[in-house]
């Protein structure tokens, strides 16, 4: 087995099953990948495009090829000395439909189901109509309208003898105690089997056994005509038939409802605001074992080598969960095949970190999935000198604020009001219950608590805190204090005392003094409720709302990034890398993911605008003037200025390098991709349209505007102008992209390659970033085995990026200890062009490497080519430490002469042939 040196992320679905990955293994090995990093493989909803809607955590998805194909894949990987890391989803499951047995059992039996506590259901909500029941918000229209339209049909399943209501494939099983109400007819063929349901025992297990026996009797084929006749009474198109069905439904353990009702009334935790994803109580031992049994068995058998934990912040106790999972993996490690025991299990968590936040070491993970590195690698490529001008351009042309918080805070309030109001209400109820127990606090109202809680969440700068029975960490205390300080400025004066009280309760103040029992449980439960609400509030309001409103520079609107942070210095980048090398040397390093808002090379090109704000301002002046006739008047221009500018950013960022302004078919294909992004962007922004209430007129005006902008026959020649502007950005953007690639491959951590991004990645938000990959072209390029310097003249086809990645990963393979255990040291750069480069060294014993990238290169380029040439660097040189000055350095990227630079490594020499360099010694 190769050590963990580099991963390749593949997204599996029915059109890219496990068998396709088997074909790619030899290619990935030659590229330098040591471990496949698989999207979720456990059984998910039929047709799932991502696998995060798991319905059966005990089976490999048959739609992907099932366990047989999975074992074939692992066998192939092992034959090439490679491993596999599996993405798992412990926070939620796919529900609705007809394929989640746990969920269906809860619908059928309610609280009597053995799976009732698997899901985070409040069986005693304030709404009396939901006491002992659960909301089932899966209807596409109001319940009464669906009933009137005959869309709710009572059915019988002859395979298992169950009665259920069907709604376009969504299955809602009846409580067996109600079967008699449907089937019992005196003297009829169904009398005897129907009466069996009237005498079900009260003890749970006995009741379930008796119901199963009674259902088995219904499977008698001779009873089919009588069952059909009985059901017809509930399905007849008449007021009487509808009344019968409605009366029957009102007795069930669920209440069918329009999907819109969920935001206000749902009484179970969802993943964000997605009704089809129900939260799991993985903190309970029985649930943990059921959710993880299969993957732990795979690890013990040697079929996987580690896990990636999706949305760890959704769990009740992320720290306790990660520590427990680590212990389980380490316990099973001894059971693995002998040849697989050298590498400790990998455990990565998907965690969004604020710029000032770090992952707690005591979670016992190997680090995050790399969003933090993605932010750092991008931010260091932005020119901080352009921030003021870029901000001015945005504010003056749109009339919107240049301060991201001015978009994010209102968005948080809106999300809590419109999308997560039921979750906010349940959290407020939990806190109100605590208030009612104290004489000094009993007069704080539920409404006041909800109002104050909203302001506290509106100012939260992190996804969540982790306070609990053990107390609150200093970092969490600072995060909570920051939010409290913001809320003090916006909360009502009369609510300020309540705000301070909530701050104490949420921090766990005084919790240790409360004896174990109901009061203590209520306090802890309220804290968890708050923490599980703050995470989706952050995600939905920031990434899925404010990111689509704030368009100062879209390359900074990325998952894991704070758009308020325009750039970071090289010193900040080095400090963060050094910290990661010390604390999480096996953390994943990503620059593209299945969740990114824009492809890594789209962002790299847009970053060039930070260097050329004057050209950007002039271009916007031309385009907005020439395209003004394309707008429609809908009580204001459509699209408005903000949507128009973000459209231009998207066009120039994602424009394919081989798309010519005369290429009609290419322009049409590009227009369709951007149109899909545009519709999603407008709805996510929730300013002029939304998913809940699409503004079709505005969306059509925006689509027509896009079509006009990309019309090659327009006299204004906007397409040619756009193309010319892209040509001005593209060389510097390519330099950024190659630098980003080399940073990922050589910085502390484990570099990840998202599927296909070894070539240029000018993708947009999903589903655009999950399009099929032309692996045949990538295999052919790899087999050509050309050096990067040979491919530089052909930089537009992307092969140079693959070649640089391959050679960097080859160095990792030759010197694994250098990158797994080696030190990290920033290298000082002196000279007139020092701010245009970044360099560091890795060292382990006698082995050393130097990474050098060019950055902020737009004004250094003298031609339409992604290389500055030696003369641009003038006297700039890297100052080598004495320990490195006498070494003999070789070019790890190929094509360069070996050098012995002494104490100063001239960039004119190191970057003479390429815009990046990777040197090795020892």
Coordinates of N, CA and C in Angstrom, one line a residue, residues 713-858:
X713 N -24.6 38.5 -33.6 CA -25.1 39.3 -34.7 C -25.4 40.7 -34.3
X714 N -25.3 41.0 -33.0 CA -25.7 42.4 -32.6 C -24.6 43.4 -33.1
X715 N -25.1 44.5 -33.6 CA -24.1 45.5 -34.2 C -23.1 46.0 -33.1
X716 N -23.5 46.0 -31.8 CA -22.7 46.5 -30.8 C -21.4 45.6 -30.6
X717 N -21.4 44.4 -31.1 CA -20.2 43.6 -31.0 C -19.8 43.3 -29.6
X718 N -20.8 43.1 -28.7 CA -20.5 42.9 -27.3 C -19.7 41.6 -27.1
X719 N -20.1 40.6 -27.9 CA -19.4 39.3 -27.8 C -17.9 39.4 -28.0
X720 N -17.6 40.1 -29.1 CA -16.2 40.4 -29.4 C -15.5 41.1 -28.3
X721 N -16.2 42.1 -27.7 CA -15.6 42.9 -26.6 C -15.4 42.0 -25.4
X722 N -16.4 41.2 -25.0 CA -16.2 40.3 -23.9 C -15.0 39.3 -24.1
X723 N -14.9 38.8 -25.3 CA -13.9 37.9 -25.7 C -12.5 38.6 -25.5
X724 N -12.4 39.8 -26.0 CA -11.1 40.5 -25.9 C -10.8 40.8 -24.5
X725 N -11.8 41.1 -23.6 CA -11.5 41.3 -22.2 C -11.0 40.0 -21.6
X726 N -11.7 38.9 -21.9 CA -11.2 37.6 -21.4 C -9.8 37.3 -21.8
X727 N -9.5 37.6 -23.0 CA -8.1 37.4 -23.5 C -7.1 38.3 -22.7
X728 N -7.5 39.4 -22.3 CA -6.6 40.2 -21.4 C -6.4 39.6 -20.1
X729 N -7.4 39.0 -19.5 CA -7.3 38.4 -18.2 C -6.7 37.0 -18.2
X730 N -6.9 36.2 -19.3 CA -6.6 34.8 -19.3 C -5.2 34.5 -19.0
X731 N -4.2 35.1 -19.6 CA -2.8 34.7 -19.2 C -2.5 34.9 -17.8
X732 N -2.8 36.0 -17.1 CA -2.6 36.2 -15.7 C -3.4 35.2 -14.9
X733 N -4.7 34.9 -15.4 CA -5.5 33.9 -14.7 C -4.9 32.6 -14.8
X734 N -4.3 32.2 -15.9 CA -3.6 30.9 -16.0 C -2.4 30.8 -15.1
X735 N -1.7 31.9 -14.9 CA -0.5 31.9 -14.0 C -1.1 31.7 -12.6
X736 N -2.2 32.3 -12.2 CA -2.8 32.1 -10.9 C -3.2 30.6 -10.8
X737 N -3.8 30.1 -11.8 CA -4.3 28.7 -11.8 C -3.2 27.7 -11.6
X738 N -2.1 27.9 -12.3 CA -0.9 27.0 -12.2 C -0.3 27.1 -10.8
X739 N -0.2 28.4 -10.3 CA 0.3 28.6 -8.9 C -0.5 27.9 -7.9
X740 N -1.9 28.0 -8.0 CA -2.8 27.4 -7.1 C -2.6 25.9 -7.1
X741 N -2.4 25.3 -8.3 CA -2.2 23.9 -8.4 C -0.9 23.4 -7.7
X742 N 0.1 24.2 -7.9 CA 1.4 23.8 -7.2 C 1.3 24.0 -5.7
X743 N 0.6 25.0 -5.2 CA 0.4 25.2 -3.8 C -0.3 24.0 -3.2
X744 N -1.3 23.6 -3.9 CA -2.1 22.4 -3.4 C -1.2 21.2 -3.3
X745 N -0.4 21.0 -4.3 CA 0.4 19.8 -4.4 C 1.6 19.7 -3.4
X746 N 2.0 20.9 -2.9 CA 3.3 20.9 -2.1 C 3.1 21.5 -0.7
X747 N 2.0 22.2 -0.4 CA 1.8 22.7 0.9 C 1.5 21.6 1.9
X748 N 1.6 21.9 3.2 CA 1.3 20.8 4.2 C -0.2 20.4 4.1
X749 N -0.3 19.1 4.1 CA -1.7 18.5 3.9 C -1.6 17.5 2.8
X750 N -2.8 17.0 2.4 CA -3.0 15.9 1.4 C -3.7 16.6 0.2
X751 N -3.1 16.7 -0.9 CA -3.8 17.4 -2.1 C -4.9 16.5 -2.6
X752 N -6.1 17.1 -2.9 CA -7.2 16.4 -3.5 C -7.4 17.0 -4.9
X753 N -7.7 16.1 -5.8 CA -8.1 16.4 -7.2 C -9.5 16.1 -7.4
X754 N -10.3 17.2 -7.6 CA -11.7 17.0 -7.9 C -11.8 16.5 -9.4
X755 N -12.7 15.6 -9.6 CA -12.8 14.9 -10.9 C -12.7 15.8 -12.1
X756 N -11.7 15.6 -12.9 CA -11.5 16.3 -14.2 C -10.7 17.6 -14.1
X757 N -10.5 18.1 -12.9 CA -9.9 19.4 -12.8 C -8.4 19.4 -13.0
X758 N -7.8 18.3 -13.4 CA -6.4 18.3 -13.9 C -6.3 19.1 -15.2
X759 N -7.4 19.2 -15.9 CA -7.5 20.2 -17.0 C -8.2 21.4 -16.4
X760 N -8.3 22.4 -17.3 CA -8.9 23.7 -16.8 C -10.3 23.5 -16.3
X761 N -10.7 24.2 -15.2 CA -11.9 24.0 -14.5 C -12.6 25.4 -14.5
X762 N -13.4 25.7 -15.5 CA -14.2 26.9 -15.6 C -15.6 26.7 -15.3
X763 N -15.9 25.8 -14.4 CA -17.2 25.4 -14.0 C -17.9 26.5 -13.2
X764 N -19.2 26.3 -13.0 CA -20.0 27.2 -12.2 C -20.6 26.3 -11.1
X765 N -21.6 26.8 -10.3 CA -22.2 26.1 -9.2 C -23.0 24.9 -9.8
X766 N -23.2 23.9 -8.9 CA -23.9 22.7 -9.3 C -25.3 23.0 -9.9
X767 N -25.7 22.3 -10.9 CA -25.1 21.0 -11.4 C -23.9 21.2 -12.4
X768 N -23.5 22.5 -12.8 CA -22.5 22.7 -13.8 C -21.2 22.0 -13.4
X769 N -20.9 22.0 -12.1 CA -19.6 21.5 -11.6 C -19.6 19.9 -11.5
X770 N -20.7 19.3 -11.9 CA -20.8 17.9 -11.9 C -21.1 17.3 -13.3
X771 N -20.7 18.0 -14.3 CA -20.9 17.5 -15.7 C -19.9 16.4 -15.9
X772 N -20.3 15.5 -17.0 CA -19.4 14.4 -17.3 C -18.0 14.9 -17.7
X773 N -17.0 14.1 -17.3 CA -15.6 14.4 -17.6 C -15.1 13.6 -18.7
X774 N -14.4 14.3 -19.6 CA -13.7 13.6 -20.8 C -12.4 13.0 -20.3
X775 N -12.5 11.8 -19.6 CA -11.3 11.1 -19.1 C -10.4 10.6 -20.3
X776 N -11.0 10.3 -21.4 CA -10.2 9.8 -22.5 C -9.2 10.8 -22.9
X777 N -9.6 12.1 -23.0 CA -8.6 13.1 -23.4 C -7.6 13.3 -22.3
X778 N -7.9 13.1 -21.1 CA -7.0 13.2 -20.0 C -6.0 12.1 -20.0
X779 N -6.5 10.9 -20.3 CA -5.6 9.7 -20.4 C -4.6 9.9 -21.5
X780 N -5.1 10.4 -22.6 CA -4.2 10.6 -23.8 C -3.2 11.6 -23.5
X781 N -3.5 12.7 -22.8 CA -2.5 13.7 -22.5 C -1.5 13.1 -21.6
X782 N -1.9 12.4 -20.6 CA -0.9 11.8 -19.7 C 0.0 10.8 -20.4
X783 N -0.5 10.1 -21.3 CA 0.4 9.1 -22.0 C 1.4 9.8 -22.9
X784 N 1.1 11.1 -23.3 CA 2.0 11.8 -24.1 C 3.3 12.2 -23.3
X785 N 3.1 12.3 -22.0 CA 4.3 12.5 -21.1 C 5.1 13.7 -21.5
X786 N 4.5 14.7 -21.9 CA 5.3 15.9 -22.2 C 5.6 16.8 -21.0
X787 N 6.7 17.4 -21.0 CA 7.1 18.3 -19.9 C 6.3 19.6 -19.9
X788 N 6.0 20.2 -18.8 CA 5.2 21.4 -18.8 C 5.8 22.5 -19.7
X789 N 7.1 22.6 -19.8 CA 7.7 23.7 -20.6 C 7.4 23.4 -22.1
X790 N 7.2 22.1 -22.5 CA 6.8 21.8 -23.9 C 5.4 22.2 -24.2
X791 N 4.6 22.1 -23.1 CA 3.1 22.4 -23.2 C 2.8 23.8 -23.1
X792 N 3.7 24.7 -22.6 CA 3.4 26.1 -22.4 C 2.8 26.8 -23.6
X793 N 3.4 26.5 -24.8 CA 2.8 27.2 -26.0 C 1.4 26.7 -26.3
X794 N 1.0 25.6 -25.7 CA -0.4 25.1 -25.9 C -1.2 25.2 -24.7
X795 N -1.0 26.3 -23.9 CA -1.6 26.4 -22.6 C -3.1 26.4 -22.6
X796 N -3.7 26.7 -23.7 CA -5.2 26.8 -23.7 C -5.9 25.5 -23.6
X797 N -5.2 24.4 -23.9 CA -5.9 23.1 -23.9 C -5.9 22.4 -22.5
X798 N -5.1 23.0 -21.5 CA -5.2 22.5 -20.2 C -4.1 21.4 -19.8
X799 N -3.4 20.9 -20.9 CA -2.5 19.8 -20.6 C -1.4 20.2 -19.7
X800 N -1.0 21.5 -19.7 CA 0.1 22.0 -18.9 C -0.2 21.9 -17.4
X801 N -1.5 22.1 -17.1 CA -1.9 22.0 -15.7 C -1.8 20.5 -15.2
X802 N -2.2 19.6 -16.0 CA -2.0 18.2 -15.7 C -0.6 17.8 -15.6
X803 N 0.3 18.3 -16.5 CA 1.7 17.9 -16.4 C 2.4 18.5 -15.2
X804 N 2.0 19.7 -14.8 CA 2.6 20.2 -13.6 C 2.1 19.4 -12.3
X805 N 0.9 19.1 -12.3 CA 0.3 18.3 -11.2 C 1.0 16.9 -11.1
X806 N 1.1 16.3 -12.3 CA 1.7 15.0 -12.3 C 3.2 15.0 -11.8
X807 N 4.0 16.0 -12.2 CA 5.3 16.0 -11.7 C 5.5 16.4 -10.3
X808 N 4.6 17.2 -9.8 CA 4.6 17.6 -8.4 C 4.2 16.3 -7.5
X809 N 3.2 15.6 -8.0 CA 2.8 14.4 -7.3 C 3.9 13.3 -7.4
X810 N 4.6 13.3 -8.5 CA 5.7 12.3 -8.6 C 6.8 12.6 -7.6
X811 N 7.1 13.9 -7.3 CA 8.0 14.3 -6.3 C 7.5 13.8 -4.9
X812 N 6.2 14.0 -4.7 CA 5.7 13.5 -3.4 C 5.9 12.0 -3.3
X813 N 5.7 11.3 -4.4 CA 5.9 9.8 -4.4 C 7.4 9.4 -4.1
X814 N 8.3 10.2 -4.7 CA 9.7 9.9 -4.6 C 10.2 10.2 -3.1
X815 N 9.6 11.2 -2.6 CA 10.0 11.7 -1.2 C 8.8 11.8 -0.3
X816 N 8.2 10.7 0.0 CA 6.9 10.8 0.8 C 7.2 11.4 2.2
X817 N 8.3 11.1 2.8 CA 8.5 11.6 4.2 C 8.7 13.1 4.2
X818 N 9.2 13.6 3.1 CA 9.4 15.1 2.9 C 8.1 15.8 3.1
X819 N 7.0 15.2 2.5 CA 5.7 15.9 2.5 C 4.8 15.4 3.6
X820 N 5.0 14.2 4.1 CA 4.2 13.7 5.2 C 4.7 14.2 6.5
X821 N 6.0 14.3 6.7 CA 6.6 14.6 8.0 C 7.5 15.8 7.9
X822 N 7.7 16.4 6.8 CA 8.7 17.5 6.6 C 8.3 18.8 7.2
X823 N 9.2 19.6 7.5 CA 9.0 21.0 8.0 C 8.5 21.9 6.9
X824 N 8.0 23.0 7.3 CA 7.6 24.1 6.4 C 8.2 25.4 6.8
X825 N 8.9 26.1 5.8 CA 9.6 27.3 6.1 C 9.3 28.3 5.0
X826 N 8.8 29.5 5.4 CA 8.6 30.5 4.3 C 10.0 31.0 3.9
X827 N 10.1 31.4 2.6 CA 11.3 31.9 2.1 C 11.1 33.4 1.8
X828 N 12.1 34.2 2.3 CA 12.0 35.7 2.1 C 12.4 36.0 0.6
X829 N 11.7 37.0 0.1 CA 12.0 37.4 -1.3 C 12.3 38.9 -1.3
X830 N 13.4 39.2 -1.9 CA 13.9 40.6 -2.0 C 13.9 41.1 -3.4
X831 N 13.7 42.4 -3.6 CA 13.9 43.0 -4.9 C 12.6 43.7 -5.3
X832 N 12.7 44.4 -6.5 CA 11.6 45.3 -7.0 C 10.3 44.5 -7.2
X833 N 10.4 43.2 -7.5 CA 9.2 42.5 -7.8 C 8.8 41.5 -6.7
X834 N 9.2 41.7 -5.5 CA 9.1 40.7 -4.5 C 7.6 40.4 -4.2
X835 N 6.7 41.4 -4.3 CA 5.3 41.1 -4.0 C 4.6 40.2 -5.1
X836 N 5.3 40.0 -6.2 CA 4.7 39.2 -7.3 C 5.1 37.7 -7.2
X837 N 5.7 37.3 -6.1 CA 6.0 35.9 -6.0 C 5.8 35.4 -4.6
X838 N 5.7 34.1 -4.4 CA 5.6 33.5 -3.1 C 6.4 32.2 -3.1
X839 N 7.1 32.0 -2.0 CA 8.0 30.8 -2.0 C 8.1 30.2 -0.6
X840 N 8.2 28.9 -0.6 CA 8.5 28.2 0.7 C 9.3 26.9 0.5
X841 N 9.8 26.4 1.5 CA 10.6 25.2 1.4 C 10.0 24.1 2.3
X842 N 10.1 22.9 1.9 CA 9.8 21.7 2.8 C 11.1 21.0 3.1
X843 N 11.3 20.5 4.3 CA 12.5 19.8 4.6 C 12.3 18.7 5.5
X844 N 13.1 17.6 5.3 CA 13.1 16.4 6.2 C 14.4 15.7 6.0
X845 N 15.2 15.8 7.1 CA 16.6 15.3 7.0 C 17.4 15.9 5.9
X846 N 17.9 15.1 5.0 CA 18.7 15.6 3.9 C 17.8 15.9 2.7
X847 N 16.5 15.8 2.8 CA 15.6 16.0 1.6 C 15.0 17.4 1.7
X848 N 14.9 18.1 0.6 CA 14.4 19.4 0.6 C 13.7 19.7 -0.7
X849 N 12.7 20.6 -0.7 CA 12.1 21.1 -1.9 C 11.8 22.6 -1.7
X850 N 11.7 23.3 -2.8 CA 11.3 24.7 -2.9 C 10.2 24.8 -3.9
X851 N 9.1 25.5 -3.4 CA 8.0 25.8 -4.2 C 8.0 27.3 -4.5
X852 N 7.8 27.7 -5.7 CA 7.8 29.1 -6.1 C 6.6 29.3 -7.1
X853 N 5.8 30.3 -6.8 CA 4.7 30.7 -7.7 C 4.8 32.2 -8.0
X854 N 4.3 32.5 -9.2 CA 4.1 33.9 -9.6 C 2.7 34.3 -9.2
X855 N 2.5 35.6 -8.8 CA 1.2 36.1 -8.5 C 1.1 37.5 -8.8
X856 N -0.1 38.1 -8.9 CA -0.3 39.5 -9.2 C 0.5 39.8 -10.5
X857 N 0.4 39.0 -11.5 CA 1.3 39.1 -12.7 C 0.7 39.9 -13.8
X858 N -0.5 40.4 -13.7 CA -1.2 41.0 -14.9 C -0.4 42.1 -15.5

